[in-house]
Coordinates of C-alpha atoms and ligand atoms in Angstrom, one line a residue:
M1 CA 0.1 -0.1 0.5
I2 CA 1.5 3.5 -0.8
S3 CA -0.7 7.2 0.3
A4 CA 0.8 10.0 -1.1
R5 CA 0.1 13.3 0.3
A6 CA -0.2 16.2 -1.3
A7 CA -0.9 20.0 0.0
G8 CA -3.8 22.6 -0.4
K9 CA -2.6 25.8 -1.6
L10 CA -4.3 29.4 -1.2
F11 CA -2.5 32.4 -3.4
I12 CA -0.9 35.4 -1.7
A13 CA -0.3 38.0 -4.5
G14 CA 0.2 37.4 -8.5
E15 CA -3.3 36.6 -9.4
Y16 CA -4.3 36.8 -12.3
A17 CA -0.8 37.8 -13.5
I18 CA 0.1 34.3 -13.3
V19 CA -2.1 32.6 -16.2
T20 CA 0.9 34.5 -18.3
P21 CA 3.2 32.7 -19.1
G22 CA 7.0 33.8 -18.0
N23 CA 5.0 37.0 -14.6
A24 CA 5.2 35.2 -11.1
A25 CA 3.2 34.5 -7.8
L26 CA 3.5 33.6 -4.7
I27 CA 1.7 31.2 -3.1
A28 CA 1.5 29.1 0.0
A29 CA 1.4 25.2 0.1
V30 CA -1.4 24.8 3.4
D31 CA -1.8 21.5 6.4
R32 CA -5.2 20.1 4.4
Y33 CA -4.5 17.6 2.6
L34 CA -5.2 15.4 -0.5
T35 CA -4.5 11.8 0.3
V36 CA -3.8 8.8 -2.5
T37 CA -3.6 5.2 -1.7
V38 CA -2.6 2.6 -4.4
T39 CA -2.7 -1.1 -3.2
E40 CA -1.9 -3.8 -5.1
H41 CA -3.8 -5.9 -6.6
N42 CA -3.4 -9.5 -5.8
H43 CA -4.1 -11.2 -9.0
A44 CA -2.1 -10.8 -12.0
P45 CA -3.1 -7.9 -14.7
S46 CA -4.0 -11.0 -16.9
D47 CA -6.1 -12.1 -14.9
A48 CA -8.0 -8.5 -16.3
V49 CA -7.7 -8.8 -20.3
S50 CA -8.2 -12.8 -21.0
D51 CA -12.4 -11.5 -21.7
R52 CA -10.6 -8.6 -24.4
E53 CA -13.5 -8.4 -26.7
N54 CA -11.8 -6.8 -29.4
P55 CA -7.7 -7.0 -30.3
H56 CA -7.9 -5.0 -33.2
T57 CA -8.9 -2.9 -31.1
A58 CA -6.5 0.1 -29.7
A59 CA -8.3 0.8 -26.2
V60 CA -8.6 -2.3 -25.5
P61 CA -8.5 -2.4 -21.1
V62 CA -4.8 -4.2 -19.6
I63 CA -5.7 -3.2 -16.4
G64 CA -9.1 -4.1 -14.3
A65 CA -8.5 -1.9 -11.5
S66 CA -10.8 0.8 -9.9
V67 CA -11.2 4.7 -8.1
I68 CA -12.7 4.4 -5.0
D69 CA -14.1 8.7 -4.9
A70 CA -17.6 10.0 -4.0
A71 CA -17.6 11.1 -7.5
Y72 CA -17.5 8.9 -9.3
G73 CA -20.4 7.1 -7.7
D74 CA -18.0 5.5 -4.9
R75 CA -16.5 2.7 -6.7
A76 CA -15.4 2.9 -10.9
E77 CA -13.4 0.6 -12.6
L78 CA -10.6 1.9 -13.7
T79 CA -9.0 0.6 -17.6
I80 CA -6.3 1.0 -19.3
A81 CA -5.0 0.8 -22.7
P82 CA -2.0 0.1 -23.8
D83 CA 0.1 3.1 -24.6
G84 CA -0.8 4.2 -20.8
T85 CA -4.6 5.6 -21.9
A86 CA -6.3 5.4 -19.0
T87 CA -10.2 6.2 -18.4
I88 CA -12.5 6.0 -15.2
G89 CA -16.1 4.0 -16.1
D90 CA -17.4 5.9 -19.0
Y91 CA -16.5 9.2 -16.8
P92 CA -15.3 11.8 -19.8
A93 CA -11.0 12.6 -19.2
D94 CA -11.2 14.6 -15.5
A95 CA -7.8 15.1 -13.2
L96 CA -7.3 11.8 -12.2
S97 CA -7.8 10.3 -14.9
A98 CA -5.6 12.2 -16.4
A99 CA -3.3 12.2 -13.9
I100 CA -2.8 8.1 -14.1
T101 CA -2.4 9.4 -17.7
V102 CA 0.5 10.5 -18.1
V103 CA 2.2 8.3 -15.3
E104 CA 0.5 5.0 -16.4
Q105 CA 2.6 6.4 -20.0
L106 CA 6.1 7.0 -18.6
R107 CA 6.2 3.4 -17.3
V108 CA 4.5 2.7 -21.1
L109 CA 7.8 4.4 -22.6
Q110 CA 9.8 2.9 -20.3
G111 CA 8.9 -0.6 -21.0
L112 CA 8.1 -1.6 -17.8
P113 CA 5.6 -3.7 -17.0
P114 CA 1.5 -3.0 -15.6
I115 CA 0.2 -3.8 -12.1
N116 CA -2.6 -3.8 -11.1
Y117 CA -3.5 -1.7 -8.6
E118 CA -6.9 -0.5 -7.1
L119 CA -7.1 4.1 -6.1
R120 CA -8.5 5.1 -3.3
V121 CA -8.4 9.5 -3.0
E122 CA -9.5 10.4 0.1
N123 CA -10.4 14.7 0.3
D124 CA -9.5 16.8 2.8
L125 CA -10.1 19.7 1.3
T126 CA -13.0 20.3 1.6
A127 CA -15.8 21.5 4.0
A128 CA -17.7 18.8 5.9
D129 CA -21.1 19.3 3.7
G130 CA -18.9 19.4 0.0
L131 CA -18.7 23.0 -0.3
K132 CA -15.0 24.0 -1.8
F133 CA -12.7 26.5 0.5
G134 CA -11.2 27.2 -3.1
L135 CA -8.0 25.2 -1.5
G136 CA -6.8 23.8 -4.8
S137 CA -8.3 19.5 -5.0
S138 CA -8.4 19.4 -8.7
G139 CA -4.4 20.1 -8.7
A140 CA -4.2 18.1 -5.4
V141 CA -5.3 15.3 -6.8
I142 CA -3.0 15.2 -9.8
V143 CA 0.0 16.2 -8.0
A144 CA -0.7 12.9 -5.8
T145 CA -2.3 10.7 -8.5
V146 CA 1.5 11.2 -9.8
A147 CA 3.4 10.6 -6.5
A148 CA 1.8 7.8 -5.5
L149 CA 1.7 5.4 -9.2
G150 CA 5.3 6.9 -9.3
E151 CA 6.4 4.9 -6.5
L152 CA 4.5 2.3 -7.6
H153 CA 5.9 1.9 -10.9
Q154 CA 9.3 2.9 -8.7
L155 CA 9.8 6.1 -11.5
A156 CA 12.2 7.1 -9.0
L157 CA 10.7 10.9 -9.9
T158 CA 12.7 14.3 -8.2
P159 CA 10.0 16.4 -7.2
A160 CA 10.4 18.9 -10.2
E161 CA 9.7 15.5 -12.0
R162 CA 6.8 15.3 -10.1
F163 CA 5.3 19.0 -10.9
Q164 CA 6.1 17.9 -14.9
L165 CA 4.1 15.4 -14.9
A166 CA 1.5 16.8 -13.2
L167 CA 1.7 20.3 -14.8
I168 CA 1.2 18.2 -18.5
A169 CA -1.9 16.4 -16.9
S170 CA -3.5 19.4 -15.5
A171 CA -2.6 20.9 -19.3
S172 CA -4.3 18.4 -21.5
L173 CA -7.7 19.2 -19.3
S174 CA -6.7 23.1 -20.1
V175 CA -4.1 25.6 -20.4
R176 CA -5.9 27.9 -18.6
G177 CA -5.3 27.6 -15.1
S178 CA -1.8 28.9 -14.3
G179 CA -0.4 25.4 -12.4
G180 CA 0.7 27.7 -9.8
D181 CA -1.8 24.9 -7.5
I182 CA 0.0 22.2 -8.4
A183 CA 3.7 23.6 -8.0
A184 CA 2.4 24.7 -4.4
S185 CA 1.5 21.0 -3.4
T186 CA 4.6 19.4 -5.0
F187 CA 7.0 21.7 -3.5
G188 CA 5.2 23.2 0.0
G189 CA 5.9 26.3 1.8
V190 CA 6.0 29.7 0.5
I191 CA 6.6 29.0 -3.2
R192 CA 8.0 32.1 -5.6
Y193 CA 6.1 30.6 -9.0
I194 CA 7.2 32.4 -12.4
S195 CA 4.6 29.9 -15.2
P196 CA 5.9 27.8 -18.2
D197 CA 3.9 28.4 -21.0
R198 CA 0.6 25.4 -20.9
T199 CA -0.5 26.4 -24.5
Q200 CA 2.7 24.8 -26.4
I201 CA 3.3 22.2 -23.1
A202 CA -0.2 20.6 -24.9
A203 CA 0.0 21.0 -28.3
D204 CA 2.9 19.2 -27.4
Y205 CA 1.9 17.0 -25.7
R206 CA -0.9 15.9 -28.5
K207 CA 1.8 16.6 -30.5
G208 CA 4.7 13.5 -29.6
G209 CA 3.0 12.6 -27.4
L210 CA 3.8 12.1 -22.7
D211 CA 8.5 12.5 -24.6
G212 CA 7.3 15.9 -27.4
A213 CA 5.9 17.3 -23.9
L214 CA 8.0 16.3 -21.2
N215 CA 11.0 18.6 -23.6
S216 CA 9.2 20.6 -24.6
P217 CA 10.0 24.7 -25.3
G218 CA 7.1 25.8 -23.1
W219 CA 9.0 24.6 -20.3
H220 CA 11.7 27.1 -21.3
G221 CA 11.5 30.1 -18.6
C222 CA 9.2 28.3 -15.9
L223 CA 10.8 28.7 -12.0
I224 CA 10.1 27.3 -9.1
E225 CA 11.8 28.6 -6.0
P226 CA 11.6 28.7 -2.1
V227 CA 10.2 31.9 -0.2
E228 CA 11.3 31.7 2.9
L229 CA 8.6 32.8 6.0
H230 CA 9.8 34.8 8.7
S231 CA 9.3 32.5 11.9
D232 CA 6.9 35.9 14.0
L233 CA 4.4 35.8 11.2
H234 CA 0.6 34.5 11.9
F235 CA -0.6 34.1 8.4
L236 CA -4.9 34.0 8.9
V237 CA -7.0 32.8 6.6
G238 CA -10.5 33.9 6.5
W239 CA -13.8 31.4 4.3
T240 CA -16.3 34.0 2.6
G241 CA -18.9 31.0 2.2
S242 CA -19.8 30.5 -0.7
P243 CA -17.7 28.7 -3.5
A244 CA -16.3 29.9 -6.7
K245 CA -15.2 28.4 -9.9
T246 CA -11.7 29.7 -10.4
E247 CA -11.5 28.8 -15.1
Q248 CA -15.5 30.7 -15.2
L249 CA -14.1 34.1 -13.2
V250 CA -10.2 33.2 -15.9
A251 CA -11.9 32.7 -19.0
K252 CA -14.1 35.7 -18.4
S253 CA -11.1 38.0 -17.1
K254 CA -9.7 36.9 -20.8
A255 CA -13.1 37.7 -23.3
A256 CA -12.8 41.0 -21.7
P257 CA -11.4 43.5 -24.5
V258 CA -8.1 44.5 -22.0
D259 CA -6.4 47.6 -23.4
P260 CA -2.8 46.1 -24.2
Q261 CA -1.6 49.3 -22.7
A262 CA -3.1 48.3 -19.2
E263 CA -2.8 45.0 -18.9
A264 CA 1.0 46.3 -19.3
L265 CA 0.3 47.9 -15.4
F266 CA -1.3 45.8 -13.8
L267 CA 1.8 42.9 -15.4
A268 CA 3.8 45.7 -14.2
K269 CA 1.8 46.1 -10.3
S270 CA 1.6 43.2 -10.0
A271 CA 5.1 41.6 -10.8
R272 CA 6.8 44.3 -8.3
A273 CA 4.1 44.1 -5.2
V274 CA 5.0 39.7 -5.6
Q275 CA 9.2 40.5 -5.6
E276 CA 8.1 43.4 -2.4
I277 CA 5.8 41.2 -0.6
A278 CA 8.5 37.6 -1.0
A279 CA 11.3 40.4 0.6
V280 CA 9.2 41.3 3.1
L281 CA 7.5 37.9 4.3
S282 CA 11.0 36.5 4.9
A283 CA 13.4 40.2 6.2
D284 CA 15.2 39.2 9.2
T285 CA 13.1 41.6 10.7
L286 CA 9.3 42.0 10.2
D287 CA 8.3 45.7 9.8
R288 CA 3.7 45.5 9.7
E289 CA 3.7 49.2 7.6
Q290 CA 5.7 47.3 4.7
L291 CA 3.2 44.4 4.9
Q292 CA 0.7 46.6 4.5
Q293 CA 1.7 48.7 1.8
T294 CA 3.0 45.6 -0.1
V295 CA -0.1 43.3 0.6
A296 CA -2.3 47.1 -0.3
A297 CA -0.6 47.1 -3.9
A298 CA -0.8 44.1 -4.8
R299 CA -4.6 43.8 -3.6
S300 CA -5.5 47.5 -5.4
A301 CA -3.3 45.9 -8.8
L302 CA -6.5 43.3 -8.8
K303 CA -9.2 45.8 -7.6
E304 CA -7.5 47.5 -11.3
Y305 CA -7.4 44.8 -13.7
G306 CA -11.2 43.3 -11.8
E307 CA -12.7 47.1 -13.1
A308 CA -10.8 46.5 -16.5
T309 CA -11.9 42.9 -17.0
G310 CA -15.5 43.5 -16.0
I311 CA -15.7 40.7 -13.2
A312 CA -16.1 40.3 -9.6
I313 CA -12.9 39.6 -7.2
E314 CA -13.8 41.4 -4.5
T315 CA -16.3 40.9 -3.8
E316 CA -18.7 42.7 -0.5
L317 CA -17.5 40.0 2.8
L318 CA -13.1 39.7 0.6
S319 CA -13.8 43.7 1.8
A320 CA -15.1 43.2 4.0
L321 CA -11.8 40.7 5.4
C322 CA -9.5 42.3 4.2
E323 CA -11.2 45.8 6.1
L324 CA -11.7 45.0 9.4
A325 CA -7.9 42.4 9.3
L326 CA -6.4 46.2 8.2
S327 CA -8.1 47.9 11.6
A328 CA -6.3 45.5 13.5
G329 CA -3.6 45.6 12.4
A330 CA -2.5 43.2 10.0
A331 CA -2.0 43.6 6.2
A332 CA -5.5 41.4 4.2
K333 CA -6.8 40.5 0.3
S334 CA -8.7 38.7 -1.8
S335 CA -6.7 34.6 -2.4
G336 CA -6.1 33.5 -5.8
A337 CA -9.6 34.0 -8.6
G338 CA -11.9 35.1 -6.0
G339 CA -15.7 36.1 -6.0
G340 CA -15.8 33.8 -2.7
D341 CA -13.7 31.6 -1.4
C342 CA -10.4 32.3 0.5
G343 CA -9.0 35.4 1.5
I344 CA -5.8 35.9 3.8
A345 CA -4.5 37.5 6.3
F346 CA -0.1 38.3 7.9
A347 CA 0.4 39.6 11.9
N348 CA 3.1 40.3 13.1
D349 CA 2.3 39.3 16.1
L350 CA -0.9 36.9 18.9
A351 CA -2.4 39.8 19.7
T352 CA -3.0 41.0 16.1
R353 CA -3.8 37.5 15.1
Q354 CA -6.6 37.6 17.9
A355 CA -7.4 40.5 16.8
V356 CA -8.5 39.2 13.3
I357 CA -10.2 35.8 14.7
Q358 CA -12.7 38.5 16.0
A359 CA -12.9 40.9 14.1
W360 CA -14.0 38.1 11.4
E361 CA -16.3 35.6 13.3
G362 CA -18.3 39.0 14.1
A363 CA -18.7 39.7 10.1
G364 CA -19.7 35.8 9.6
I365 CA -16.6 35.3 8.0
T366 CA -15.0 31.0 8.9
V367 CA -11.4 31.4 10.6
L368 CA -10.1 28.2 8.2
D369 CA -7.5 26.2 10.6
T370 CA -4.7 25.8 8.5
C371 CA -1.0 27.2 8.8
V372 CA 1.2 27.0 5.5
T373 CA 3.6 23.7 5.7
R374 CA 7.1 23.2 7.0
G375 CA 8.4 22.8 3.2
E376 CA 7.8 19.9 2.6
G377 CA 5.7 19.1 -0.7
V378 CA 3.6 15.4 -1.9
C379 CA 4.8 13.2 0.9
V380 CA 4.6 9.8 0.0
E381 CA 4.7 7.2 3.3
F382 CA 4.0 2.7 2.6
Ligands
PMV401 O1 -8.8 31.2 -6.5 P1 -7.6 30.0 -7.0 O2 -7.5 29.7 -5.5 O3 -7.7 28.8 -7.7 O4 -6.8 30.7 -7.8 C1 -6.7 31.2 -9.2 C2 -5.9 32.0 -9.5 C3 -5.4 32.4 -10.6 O5 -4.7 33.4 -11.2 C4 -6.9 33.3 -10.5 C5 -6.0 31.2 -12.0 C6 -5.0 30.6 -11.7 O6 -4.2 29.4 -12.1 O7 -3.4 30.7 -11.1
MG402 MG1 -10.7 30.4 -5.7

């Protein structure tokens, strides 16, 4: 039995800008997890192929495995074609099947035999009633699956290779997302992330398969570097209780006719804020004012971008969340695509932290009991 646990994520700054390749964002991995467990079946894979119906079909299943996850009505059959393509029941391709596909394709490329297994998903990134917090469960399911199946097939993947495979899986479904969620879940802690060209990588995947995607020029310029958080800093997460759809918000922002000059200005402002926040968060001495100013700069860049594109990034409750945290002496902004989900705050000391919590609770904002992971990324256990 192999279990891989991937952390959830929250954007600190650089949202929307990061969607354009070459731009930077700051993202935190948080200590709420999604776990994928694979258990090897004891019967031989050949048992499962004995009932092949049509040997001429390219998609003849070679493995009869199963997936256990409420998303598929508890249990569904997983079929893996000779080329590694995975299908879950009659469901269309999704984050999980895309993740299984990339690892199985790598196994095929390396000439390794198929293994029969059962794959189980345990998702602690959503609220008990199924409401999403916006902590990145679709990125985390890809990262955990790549790590678990990489171990099962003994592919000896490095963290960078896990990230590449996970990003390819994600880009095979949609190139809209920056992959920042995947980078944070893979590497843990706080990272500064510069996104690769997902359109190019997805095109090379379609044309040249996994090899083509792994060697795509689209990776050029992609960067992931750790940002050390000052140990006295308190990271606070407030949940608005209303889920937001990142994909739709990004699609709408991209479809909006934004003046190229305004777009360039937004990208420059966002880049400066990301750089400055990273410096302030890891400086030897914490400076409350600087922290508030740099986070406010990221907030105002997003506000302008929201106005230019016609999307409501900072909802009323997110605005209240920011103002309450500011009044309590913390720095605050919405996190991620906005439109709901979570806002974040940084408090310099315990008293400020308590004041923020009290103010948020009084305004109907749920304080999520979570903190930034200590640097470790996706963890594999046997
Ligand atoms: O709302 P979240 O936490 O999924 O963040 C989305 C951030 C965007 O930059 C808007 C999109 C992306 O994929 O980076
Ligand atoms: Mg969100």
